[in-house]
Amino acid sequence: MSVANEDTVDVKARNKDLIKEVLAVYPEKTAKRRAKHLNVHEQGKSDCGVKSNIKSIPGVMTIRGCAYAGSKGVVWGPIKDMVHISHGPVGCGQYSWSSRRNYFIGVTGVDSYGTMQFTSDFQEKDIVFGGDKKLSKLMDEIQELFPLNKGITVQSECPIGLIGDDIEAVSKAKSKEYGGKTIVPVRCEGFRGVSQSLGHHIANDAVRDYIFDKQDPAKLAAFESTPYDVAIIGDYNIGGDAWASRILLEEMGLRVIAQWSGDGTLAELEATPKAKLNVLHCYRSMNYISRHMEEKFGIPWCEYNFFGPSKIVESLRKIASFFDDNIKENAEKVIAKYQPLMDAVVAKYRPRLEGKKVMLYVGGLRPRHVIGAYEDLGMEVVGTGYEFAHNDDYQRTAQHYVKDGTLIYDDVNGYEFEKFVEKVQPDLVGSGIKEKYVFQKMGVPFRQMHSWDYSGPYHGYDGFAIFARDMDMAINSPVWKMTKAPWKAEAAATAVAAE
Amino acid sequence: MAQNADNVLDHFDLFRGPEYQEMLANKKAKFEGGHDPAEVERVREWLKTEEYQKLNFAREALTVNPAKACQPLGAVFVAVGFAGAIPFVHGSQGCVAYYRSHFSRHFKEPTSCVSSSMTEDAAVFGGLNNMIDGLANTYNMYKPKMIVVSTTCMAEVIGDDLNAFIKTAKEKGSVPADFDVPFSHTPAFVGSHITGYDNAMKGMLEHFWDGKAGTVEKITPVKNGSINFLGGFDGYTVGNLREIKRIFNEMGIKYTIVGDNSDVWDTPTDGEFRMYDGGTTIEEVTNAVHASATISMQEYCTEKTLPMVADHGHEVAAFNHPISVKATDKFLMTVAKLAGVEIPASLEKERGRLVDAIADSAAHIHGKKFAIYGDPDLCYGLAEFLLELGAEPTTVLSTNGNKRWEEKMKALLASSPFGKDCEVYSQKDLWHLRSLLFTRPVDFLIGNTYGKYLERDTNTPLIRIGFPIFDRHHKHRYPVWGYQGGLNVLVTILDKIFDTMDANTIIAGKTDYSFDIIR
């Protein structure tokens, strides 16, 4: 049941009323601030008409995380052959330990460290007297106990910046002591910025400053270059996403020389300046380093979208357009090869999902990137929002993805999201672990769209089959028919707490 | 192409196909810059040695895979146990996202909690404005009956004073002057989540008993014969608190569960999201001051709270996460004595059933060696139970155990011939334990979900008991306290022992002579 034109007017009016209703709960000052983050999309506008990348309001239950999460959790954490120290108290590293599902191949503890929690476990004396000596000693211990590590990063937690520790000096001294070892201090203290986003940026800058700028050109990449060398940027290999993407690029004759950063290694980061093209999936978290490589090394970059066949086809052609006819032909061959699989997936799942409405609230690329995949299955995204987008994300969203009348919510909080879902009554919500059980209690099917709800991959042609299966199993699970006791009259889902 | 619409392959099988295997091998060989496989193998073997263990135990600065979290997590655990209460953590907002995720992954339930979202400007000027605006927003949006404030390390490092801030916020009209805002300072760089439980519980009781931060008269306790029950930080809180209530009702005693989060972390899916459900009411926690006695189920979660309660004239008793028959006997006898009641025949019968079950199954557990890690009280309770089953705890490790715990643990082990070969480690982590599992192998490991990495590396079967349990579902619904809880723990241990026996005897024509149908 796609929304017909005459209905769009009603939907828009409803959504506008809904925003008004939600804002009514706030104290005046807060209502004014939140009003700027909520909107109903108007077709033809260059962005979604919301403010973004602004401080969250205290006390509202924002869903956002912090800069440390953006650096350690997203950008650096997946580099598998480096030891990433959660520098500060024990909690941050503990809560983010192995929770993101960046898959990798390696012998954990021996030559890979992706699912380990290294921390300086700050105690009161470290706060009082500073933690630099501890950090220095800790690096010695890493060198001794994990001799195959390729490098170390220092992921700063809140206290580091507050107590005036000089992690740069410690890192520099230790790097020298270990014969030029890569040691990267990262100033991603959780209080910096307004969300994970600044952490991505700081982490990107640290790659620039401590890997590219310190690089010995003589040492650069052990392999011979080819004209077809590309790097995958901004794919964290959640449930194997980057692998399901890499296979397509290689099938079309390109050679992937680096993965940033899912299943990535220090050697791959170092070799990336030799790429002929950087293909960028998560624009939000890695546009900075892509722009830097363009400026410094003259490497062009191109955004792509590997969710759902429509966008994959578009992306394969776009990527191929940077190369010769041979690659262009190969891209067509790849598209043709997978077409029967895609037809079969759509034939199987579209009838079960046609017309179903979806509301999304995720991080930095998925609130727009997955829309095409839903549409391939005949579904409609009626509301979407970002935890930590900037205006360029909302521009991309408006220009390429969302339909007229879509409800847009930036940095939504628990109260707003519940109200929106309660009134819009979507058939599926896609968001995170903190939201999952709230909506399931309300009887609304849900998929985690950060972790793929422990499934995946969702990228690429192989991933789309899994995506379709998972959306079907979420929406059409028999459990949703049992939420009301048969002796109770049917009633709409309500969130009591919100009233 | 391995993918198929009729039989969709996901990460479990997809990447095992030849296309992906070849692709991954190529990536490794050409681009990863990895080490010589022989060198990797050499280091892998070296990690198993006594020599490595010695270096590993000489660590002074580095912590690897600790089995503890930070204080504010414990404070949030306490806060959600009160009716209509919302936890409000003063400091950086990312912390709150972590606590909520952590609990939701364990309980498979929503966890509501707000942050004062402090950023750089608050780091410079202090977080007073965040407190003022935050309390007002939370109060208006979520209509709580109380807001329970704790702190992250950021607020602690810059020295924000909760008492003064909350007072000022009230003066500015953020919440009504008589609205309850109990608070506690919970620095993440002191202790662990169990310390956070202790501080938050103490802050809660002080607020309601001792004059609400100087705004009302302190309550003068008048003994009413009731008993207060504090569960401590407990991953089984849902099942355990319900079991405790059942036992207390069976005994016919008057009691208050102080901090009852068993309902808010077990709400139904019936079309309605209950942000608040159940919990100790303001009236109940206030009147709890008049109780005759207060019981703590976990001594090391209430090291400050219990003396504070004792100062209010209560008799107090602390236990160490009782699981064994003997520990549960002692718990019930203490409760009965404090309440002045007899232990009912129904509970005696339950006891007999647990003893019966142990008698039926002990032969399969007797003499098996176990390593245990977890929170200090849980370790103690489990070790006590294993001794009773004739098993041999060989290694007990608690990252957040202190010296007092270590001494007490050693005394327990010394009291039984089954405990004489056991080593006790406090302030050590799971990387230490990894060495120990190589140098002093055991038959089974008991611990939380993270133990699966030890199971993989050391080939020691893991019995999942602890917090968090992320990769098995619904265990928190089953009590591990009371005789019924002891039975659940027994069955959990037995299931793994039998599964391991079967796995070791399953090869047809080779080992399956022992693949017995009756065990």
Coordinates of C-alpha atoms in Angstrom, one line a residue, chain B:
Chain B
M1 CA 28.1 -18.3 -6.2
A2 CA 27.0 -20.0 -3.0
Q3 CA 24.1 -17.7 -2.1
N4 CA 20.7 -19.1 -2.8
A5 CA 17.2 -17.6 -2.3
D6 CA 15.8 -21.0 -1.3
N7 CA 18.4 -21.6 1.3
V8 CA 19.8 -18.3 2.4
L9 CA 23.3 -18.6 3.7
D10 CA 24.4 -16.1 6.4
H11 CA 27.8 -15.5 8.1
F12 CA 27.8 -19.0 9.6
D13 CA 28.2 -20.7 6.2
L14 CA 28.6 -18.1 3.5
F15 CA 32.2 -17.4 4.1
R16 CA 33.2 -21.0 4.3
G17 CA 32.6 -21.5 0.6
P18 CA 35.6 -21.7 -1.8
E19 CA 35.1 -18.2 -3.4
Y20 CA 35.3 -16.5 0.0
Q21 CA 38.1 -18.7 1.3
E22 CA 40.2 -18.0 -1.7
M23 CA 39.5 -14.3 -1.5
L24 CA 40.5 -14.2 2.2
A25 CA 43.6 -16.3 1.7
N26 CA 44.7 -13.9 -1.1
K27 CA 44.0 -10.8 1.1
K28 CA 46.1 -12.3 3.9
A29 CA 49.0 -13.4 1.6
K30 CA 49.2 -10.2 -0.4
F31 CA 48.1 -7.3 1.7
E32 CA 48.0 -7.9 5.4
G33 CA 51.7 -7.9 6.0
G34 CA 51.2 -10.6 8.6
H35 CA 53.9 -12.7 10.3
D36 CA 55.3 -16.0 9.1
P37 CA 52.8 -18.7 10.1
A38 CA 55.6 -20.6 11.9
E39 CA 56.3 -17.6 14.0
V40 CA 52.6 -17.2 14.8
E41 CA 52.6 -20.9 15.8
R42 CA 55.7 -20.5 18.0
V43 CA 54.1 -17.5 19.9
R44 CA 50.8 -19.4 20.2
E45 CA 52.7 -22.2 22.0
W46 CA 54.8 -19.9 24.0
L47 CA 51.7 -18.2 25.4
K48 CA 50.8 -21.6 27.0
T49 CA 54.1 -21.9 29.0
E50 CA 55.1 -21.3 32.6
E51 CA 57.6 -18.8 31.4
Y52 CA 54.9 -16.7 29.8
Q53 CA 52.7 -17.0 32.9
K54 CA 55.5 -15.6 35.0
L55 CA 55.8 -12.6 32.7
N56 CA 52.0 -12.3 32.5
F57 CA 51.7 -12.2 36.3
A58 CA 54.5 -9.6 36.5
R59 CA 52.2 -7.1 34.8
E60 CA 51.8 -3.9 36.8
A61 CA 50.1 -1.4 34.5
L62 CA 48.3 -3.3 31.8
T63 CA 44.9 -5.0 32.3
V64 CA 43.7 -7.4 29.7
N65 CA 40.1 -8.7 29.6
P66 CA 39.1 -7.8 33.1
A67 CA 35.9 -9.3 34.7
K68 CA 34.5 -6.1 36.1
A69 CA 32.7 -2.9 34.9
C70 CA 32.6 0.6 36.4
Q71 CA 30.7 2.1 39.3
P72 CA 27.9 3.9 37.5
L73 CA 26.7 0.7 36.1
G74 CA 26.0 -0.5 39.6
A75 CA 24.2 2.8 40.4
V76 CA 21.9 2.4 37.4
F77 CA 21.2 -1.2 38.6
V78 CA 20.1 0.2 42.0
A79 CA 18.1 3.1 40.6
V80 CA 15.8 1.1 38.3
G81 CA 14.8 -1.0 41.3
F82 CA 12.6 1.8 42.7
A83 CA 9.1 2.4 41.6
G84 CA 8.8 5.1 39.0
A85 CA 12.5 6.0 39.4
I86 CA 14.7 7.0 36.5
P87 CA 18.5 6.9 36.7
F88 CA 20.1 10.2 35.8
V89 CA 23.9 10.0 35.3
H90 CA 25.7 13.3 35.5
G91 CA 28.6 13.5 33.0
S92 CA 29.4 12.5 29.4
Q93 CA 26.4 11.0 27.5
G94 CA 28.3 8.1 25.9
C95 CA 28.5 6.4 29.3
V96 CA 24.8 6.1 29.5
A97 CA 24.5 4.7 26.0
Y98 CA 26.9 2.0 27.2
Y99 CA 25.1 1.2 30.4
R100 CA 21.8 0.9 28.6
S101 CA 23.2 -1.3 25.9
H102 CA 25.1 -3.5 28.4
F103 CA 22.0 -4.2 30.5
S104 CA 19.7 -4.7 27.4
R105 CA 22.2 -7.2 26.0
H106 CA 22.0 -9.2 29.2
F107 CA 18.4 -9.0 30.1
K108 CA 17.0 -8.6 26.6
E109 CA 14.9 -5.8 28.0
P110 CA 14.8 -2.0 27.7
T111 CA 16.8 0.0 30.3
S112 CA 15.7 3.6 30.7
C113 CA 18.4 6.0 31.9
V114 CA 19.2 9.6 31.1
S115 CA 22.4 11.6 30.9
S116 CA 23.2 15.2 31.7
S117 CA 25.2 15.2 28.4
M118 CA 28.2 17.2 29.5
T119 CA 30.6 18.4 26.8
E120 CA 33.7 20.5 26.6
D121 CA 32.2 23.7 28.0
A122 CA 30.9 21.8 31.0
A123 CA 34.5 20.4 31.4
V124 CA 35.6 24.0 31.8
F125 CA 32.8 25.6 33.7
G126 CA 31.3 22.6 35.5
G127 CA 28.1 20.8 34.8
L128 CA 25.7 22.9 36.9
N129 CA 23.7 24.1 33.9
N130 CA 23.5 20.5 32.6
M131 CA 22.0 19.5 35.9
I132 CA 19.5 22.3 36.0
D133 CA 18.3 21.7 32.4
G134 CA 18.6 18.0 32.6
L135 CA 16.5 17.5 35.7
A136 CA 13.8 19.8 34.3
N137 CA 13.6 17.9 31.0
T138 CA 13.6 14.5 32.6
Y139 CA 10.9 15.5 35.0
N140 CA 8.7 16.9 32.3
M141 CA 9.2 14.2 29.7
Y142 CA 9.3 11.0 31.7
K143 CA 7.1 11.9 34.7
P144 CA 9.2 10.0 37.2
K145 CA 8.3 9.5 40.8
M146 CA 12.0 10.2 41.6
I147 CA 15.2 10.9 39.7
V148 CA 18.2 9.0 41.0
V149 CA 21.5 10.8 40.3
S150 CA 25.0 9.3 40.0
T151 CA 28.2 10.4 38.3
T152 CA 30.5 9.4 35.5
C153 CA 34.3 9.9 35.9
M154 CA 34.2 13.1 33.9
A155 CA 32.0 14.8 36.6
E156 CA 34.1 13.3 39.3
V157 CA 37.4 14.5 37.8
I158 CA 36.2 18.1 37.6
G159 CA 34.7 17.9 41.0
D160 CA 31.0 18.6 40.5
D161 CA 29.2 18.6 43.8
L162 CA 25.9 16.8 43.4
N163 CA 24.4 18.0 46.7
A164 CA 24.9 21.6 45.8
F165 CA 23.9 21.2 42.2
I166 CA 20.6 19.4 43.0
K167 CA 19.8 22.1 45.6
T168 CA 20.5 24.8 43.1
A169 CA 18.4 23.1 40.4
K170 CA 15.5 22.9 42.8
E171 CA 15.9 26.6 43.6
K172 CA 15.7 27.2 39.9
G173 CA 12.5 25.2 39.6
S174 CA 13.8 22.3 37.6
V175 CA 11.8 20.0 39.8
P176 CA 9.5 20.8 42.8
A177 CA 11.4 21.4 46.0
D178 CA 10.0 18.3 47.7
F179 CA 10.6 16.0 44.7
D180 CA 12.9 13.2 45.6
V181 CA 16.4 13.3 44.0
P182 CA 18.6 10.8 45.8
F183 CA 22.2 10.9 44.7
S184 CA 25.5 9.3 45.1
H185 CA 29.0 10.0 43.8
T186 CA 30.2 7.0 41.8
P187 CA 33.7 7.6 40.3
A188 CA 34.6 5.0 37.7
F189 CA 38.2 5.0 38.8
V190 CA 37.4 3.6 42.2
G191 CA 36.3 0.0 42.7
S192 CA 33.9 -1.6 40.2
H193 CA 30.1 -2.0 39.5
I194 CA 29.7 -3.6 42.9
T195 CA 31.1 -0.5 44.5
G196 CA 28.6 1.5 42.5
Y197 CA 25.8 -0.6 43.9
D198 CA 27.1 0.0 47.4
N199 CA 27.4 3.8 47.0
A200 CA 24.0 4.2 45.2
M201 CA 22.2 2.1 47.7
K202 CA 23.8 4.0 50.6
G203 CA 22.9 7.3 48.9
M204 CA 19.3 6.1 48.4
L205 CA 18.8 5.1 52.1
E206 CA 20.5 8.2 53.4
H207 CA 18.2 10.3 51.3
F208 CA 15.0 8.8 52.5
W209 CA 16.1 8.0 56.1
D210 CA 18.4 10.9 57.0
G211 CA 16.5 14.0 56.1
K212 CA 16.7 14.3 52.3
A213 CA 19.9 16.3 52.1
G214 CA 18.9 18.5 55.1
T215 CA 15.5 19.5 53.8
V216 CA 13.4 17.5 56.3
E217 CA 13.8 15.9 59.7
K218 CA 15.8 12.7 60.0
I219 CA 13.5 9.8 60.7
T220 CA 13.8 8.3 64.1
P221 CA 13.5 4.5 63.6
V222 CA 10.7 2.7 65.5
K223 CA 11.2 -1.0 65.2
N224 CA 8.3 -2.8 63.4
G225 CA 9.6 -6.3 63.1
S226 CA 10.1 -6.1 59.4
I227 CA 13.2 -7.3 57.5
N228 CA 14.9 -5.4 54.7
F229 CA 16.5 -7.4 51.9
L230 CA 19.3 -6.1 49.7
G231 CA 20.2 -8.4 46.8
G232 CA 23.4 -6.7 45.6
F233 CA 24.5 -6.4 42.0
D234 CA 23.1 -9.6 40.4
G235 CA 22.6 -10.8 36.9
Y236 CA 19.9 -13.2 38.1
T237 CA 18.0 -10.4 39.9
V238 CA 14.8 -11.2 38.0
G239 CA 14.6 -14.8 39.0
N240 CA 16.3 -14.4 42.4
L241 CA 14.2 -11.6 43.8
R242 CA 11.0 -13.4 42.8
E243 CA 12.3 -16.6 44.5
I244 CA 13.2 -14.6 47.6
K245 CA 9.7 -13.2 47.8
R246 CA 8.2 -16.6 47.4
I247 CA 10.5 -17.9 50.2
F248 CA 9.7 -15.0 52.5
N249 CA 6.0 -15.3 51.8
E250 CA 6.2 -19.0 52.6
M251 CA 7.9 -18.2 55.9
G252 CA 5.2 -15.6 56.6
I253 CA 7.5 -12.8 57.4
K254 CA 7.1 -9.1 57.0
Y255 CA 9.8 -7.8 54.6
T256 CA 10.8 -5.1 52.1
I257 CA 12.9 -5.8 49.0
V258 CA 15.0 -2.6 48.8
G259 CA 15.7 -2.1 45.2
D260 CA 13.4 -4.6 43.4
N261 CA 14.3 -4.5 39.7
S262 CA 12.7 -7.9 39.0
D263 CA 9.7 -6.4 37.2
V264 CA 11.2 -3.6 35.2
W265 CA 13.7 -6.1 33.7
D266 CA 11.0 -8.6 32.9
T267 CA 8.0 -6.8 31.3
P268 CA 5.5 -8.5 29.1
T269 CA 5.2 -8.1 25.3
D270 CA 1.5 -7.2 25.2
G271 CA 1.4 -4.1 23.1
E272 CA 2.5 -1.7 25.8
F273 CA 6.0 -0.4 26.7
R274 CA 6.3 -0.1 30.4
M275 CA 9.1 2.3 31.1
Y276 CA 8.4 1.8 34.8
D277 CA 7.2 -1.4 36.3
G278 CA 7.2 -2.7 39.9
G279 CA 10.0 -1.6 42.1
T280 CA 10.3 -0.5 45.7
T281 CA 8.0 2.4 46.4
I282 CA 9.0 5.7 48.1
E283 CA 6.8 4.7 51.0
E284 CA 8.4 1.3 51.3
V285 CA 12.0 2.5 51.2
T286 CA 11.1 5.3 53.7
N287 CA 9.5 2.9 56.1
A288 CA 12.4 0.4 55.7
V289 CA 14.2 2.5 58.3
H290 CA 11.8 1.0 60.9
A291 CA 12.8 -2.5 60.1
S292 CA 14.3 -4.6 62.8
A293 CA 16.9 -6.1 60.6
T294 CA 18.6 -5.7 57.2
I295 CA 20.0 -8.6 55.2
S296 CA 22.6 -8.3 52.4
M297 CA 22.8 -11.2 50.1
Q298 CA 26.2 -10.0 48.9
E299 CA 28.7 -8.8 51.5
Y300 CA 31.0 -7.2 49.0
C301 CA 28.2 -5.2 47.4
T302 CA 27.2 -3.5 50.7
E303 CA 30.5 -2.9 52.5
K304 CA 29.5 0.7 53.2
T305 CA 25.7 0.4 53.1
L306 CA 25.4 -2.3 55.8
P307 CA 27.4 -0.4 58.5
M308 CA 25.3 2.7 57.7
V309 CA 22.1 0.6 58.1
A310 CA 23.5 -0.8 61.4
D311 CA 23.9 2.8 62.6
H312 CA 20.1 3.1 62.3
G313 CA 19.7 0.3 65.0
H314 CA 19.1 -2.6 62.6
E315 CA 20.5 -6.0 63.2
V316 CA 22.5 -6.8 60.0
A317 CA 23.6 -9.9 58.4
A318 CA 25.6 -10.4 55.2
F319 CA 25.9 -13.5 53.0
N320 CA 28.1 -14.4 50.1
H321 CA 25.7 -15.2 47.3
P322 CA 24.4 -18.4 49.0
I323 CA 23.9 -21.3 46.6
S324 CA 24.9 -24.4 48.5
V325 CA 22.6 -26.3 50.8
K326 CA 24.7 -25.2 53.8
A327 CA 24.7 -21.6 52.8
T328 CA 21.0 -21.6 52.1
D329 CA 20.4 -23.3 55.5
K330 CA 22.4 -20.6 57.2
F331 CA 20.5 -17.9 55.3
L332 CA 17.1 -19.2 56.2
M333 CA 18.0 -19.9 59.8
T334 CA 19.3 -16.3 60.1
V335 CA 16.1 -14.9 58.5
A336 CA 13.9 -17.1 60.7
K337 CA 15.8 -16.0 63.8
L338 CA 15.7 -12.3 62.9
A339 CA 12.0 -12.5 62.1
G340 CA 11.1 -14.7 65.0
V341 CA 9.5 -17.4 62.9
E342 CA 10.0 -21.1 62.3
I343 CA 11.2 -22.4 58.9
P344 CA 8.1 -24.0 57.4
A345 CA 7.9 -27.7 56.5
S346 CA 7.5 -26.7 52.8
L347 CA 11.0 -25.2 52.6
E348 CA 12.4 -28.2 54.5
K349 CA 10.9 -30.4 51.8
E350 CA 12.5 -28.2 49.1
R351 CA 15.8 -28.7 50.9
G352 CA 15.3 -32.4 50.9
R353 CA 14.7 -32.3 47.1
L354 CA 17.9 -30.5 46.5
V355 CA 19.8 -32.9 48.7
D356 CA 18.1 -35.7 46.8
A357 CA 19.2 -34.3 43.4
I358 CA 22.8 -33.9 44.6
A359 CA 22.7 -37.5 45.8
D360 CA 21.4 -38.6 42.4
S361 CA 24.1 -36.8 40.4
A362 CA 27.1 -36.3 42.6
A363 CA 29.0 -39.2 41.0
H364 CA 29.3 -37.2 37.8
I365 CA 30.7 -34.1 39.5
H366 CA 32.8 -35.7 42.3
G367 CA 36.5 -35.0 41.8
K368 CA 36.1 -32.8 38.7
K369 CA 38.3 -29.8 38.7
F370 CA 36.8 -26.3 38.3
A371 CA 38.0 -22.8 37.7
I372 CA 35.6 -20.0 38.7
Y373 CA 35.7 -16.3 38.0
G374 CA 33.3 -13.5 38.6
D375 CA 32.2 -11.0 41.2
P376 CA 33.6 -11.8 44.7
D377 CA 30.4 -13.0 46.3
L378 CA 29.3 -15.1 43.4
C379 CA 32.7 -16.8 43.3
Y380 CA 32.4 -17.5 47.0
G381 CA 28.9 -18.9 46.7
L382 CA 29.8 -21.1 43.7
A383 CA 33.0 -22.5 45.4
E384 CA 31.0 -23.3 48.5
F385 CA 28.5 -25.2 46.4
L386 CA 31.2 -27.1 44.5
L387 CA 32.8 -28.2 47.7
E388 CA 29.5 -29.6 48.8
L389 CA 29.2 -31.5 45.5
G390 CA 32.6 -33.1 46.0
A391 CA 34.0 -31.1 43.1
E392 CA 37.4 -29.5 43.4
P393 CA 37.6 -25.8 42.8
T394 CA 41.2 -25.4 41.6
T395 CA 41.3 -21.7 40.6
V396 CA 39.1 -18.9 41.9
L397 CA 39.6 -15.5 40.4
S398 CA 37.8 -12.2 41.0
T399 CA 39.0 -9.0 39.2
N400 CA 37.0 -6.9 41.7
G401 CA 37.7 -9.0 44.7
N402 CA 39.7 -7.3 47.5
K403 CA 42.2 -8.6 50.0
R404 CA 39.5 -9.3 52.6
W405 CA 37.7 -11.4 50.1
E406 CA 40.8 -13.3 49.2
E407 CA 41.4 -14.2 52.9
K408 CA 37.8 -15.3 53.4
M409 CA 37.9 -17.3 50.2
K410 CA 41.1 -19.1 51.3
A411 CA 39.6 -19.9 54.7
L412 CA 36.6 -21.5 53.0
L413 CA 38.7 -23.6 50.8
A414 CA 40.9 -24.7 53.7
S415 CA 37.8 -25.9 55.5
S416 CA 37.3 -28.7 53.0
P417 CA 39.5 -31.5 51.7
F418 CA 38.1 -30.7 48.2
G419 CA 39.4 -27.2 48.4
K420 CA 43.0 -27.8 49.5
D421 CA 44.5 -27.5 46.1
C422 CA 42.8 -24.3 45.1
E423 CA 44.5 -21.0 44.4
V424 CA 42.7 -17.7 44.9
Y425 CA 43.4 -14.6 42.9
S426 CA 42.0 -11.1 43.5
Q427 CA 42.7 -8.1 41.2
K428 CA 43.6 -10.4 38.3
D429 CA 42.0 -10.5 34.9
L430 CA 41.0 -13.1 32.3
W431 CA 44.4 -13.0 30.6
H432 CA 45.9 -14.1 33.9
L433 CA 43.3 -16.9 34.0
R434 CA 44.2 -17.9 30.4
S435 CA 47.7 -18.7 31.6
L436 CA 46.4 -20.6 34.6
L437 CA 44.1 -22.7 32.5
F438 CA 47.2 -23.8 30.5
T439 CA 49.5 -24.4 33.4
R440 CA 46.9 -25.8 35.8
P441 CA 44.2 -27.3 33.6
V442 CA 40.8 -27.9 34.9
D443 CA 37.8 -29.9 33.7
F444 CA 35.3 -27.0 33.6
L445 CA 35.3 -23.3 33.8
I446 CA 32.5 -21.3 35.4
G447 CA 32.1 -17.6 34.3
N448 CA 30.2 -15.1 32.2
T449 CA 29.9 -14.9 28.4
Y450 CA 33.5 -13.6 28.0
G451 CA 34.7 -17.0 29.2
K452 CA 33.9 -18.4 25.8
Y453 CA 37.2 -16.9 24.6
L454 CA 38.9 -19.0 27.3
E455 CA 36.9 -22.0 26.2
R456 CA 38.1 -21.5 22.6
D457 CA 41.8 -20.9 23.5
T458 CA 42.2 -23.5 26.2
N459 CA 39.6 -26.1 25.3
T460 CA 38.0 -25.9 28.7
P461 CA 34.2 -26.3 28.6
L462 CA 32.5 -23.2 29.9
I463 CA 29.5 -23.2 32.2
R464 CA 27.9 -19.9 31.9
I465 CA 27.0 -18.5 35.4
G466 CA 27.7 -14.8 36.0
F467 CA 27.1 -11.3 34.5
P468 CA 26.9 -10.5 31.7
I469 CA 25.5 -13.4 29.8
F470 CA 25.0 -12.1 26.3
D471 CA 25.1 -15.2 24.2
R472 CA 22.6 -17.4 25.9
H473 CA 19.0 -16.3 26.5
H474 CA 16.7 -16.0 29.5
K475 CA 19.1 -17.5 32.2
H476 CA 18.4 -14.4 34.3
R477 CA 14.8 -15.6 34.7
Y478 CA 15.9 -18.6 36.7
P479 CA 16.9 -18.1 40.3
V480 CA 20.2 -19.3 41.7
W481 CA 19.2 -18.5 45.3
G482 CA 17.2 -20.7 47.7
Y483 CA 17.1 -24.5 47.4
Q484 CA 15.3 -24.1 44.1
G485 CA 18.2 -21.9 42.9
G486 CA 20.7 -24.4 44.0
L487 CA 18.9 -27.0 42.0
N488 CA 19.1 -24.7 38.9
V489 CA 22.8 -24.3 39.3
L490 CA 23.3 -28.0 39.8
V491 CA 21.4 -28.7 36.6
T492 CA 23.3 -26.1 34.7
I493 CA 26.6 -27.7 35.7
L494 CA 25.3 -31.2 35.0
D495 CA 24.0 -30.3 31.5
K496 CA 27.5 -29.2 30.5
I497 CA 29.2 -32.2 32.0
F498 CA 26.8 -34.6 30.1
D499 CA 27.1 -32.6 26.9
T500 CA 30.9 -32.7 27.2
M501 CA 30.8 -36.5 27.9
D502 CA 28.7 -37.0 24.8
A503 CA 30.9 -34.8 22.6
N504 CA 33.9 -36.8 23.7
T505 CA 32.4 -40.1 22.9
I506 CA 30.4 -39.4 19.7
I507 CA 32.8 -40.8 17.1
A508 CA 31.1 -43.9 15.6
G509 CA 33.2 -47.0 15.9
K510 CA 35.9 -45.3 17.8
T511 CA 34.7 -43.8 21.0
D512 CA 31.1 -44.5 21.0
Y513 CA 31.3 -47.5 23.3
S514 CA 30.9 -44.9 26.1
F515 CA 28.2 -43.0 24.2
D516 CA 25.8 -44.2 26.8
I517 CA 22.0 -43.8 26.7
I518 CA 21.7 -43.9 30.5
R519 CA 24.0 -41.8 32.6

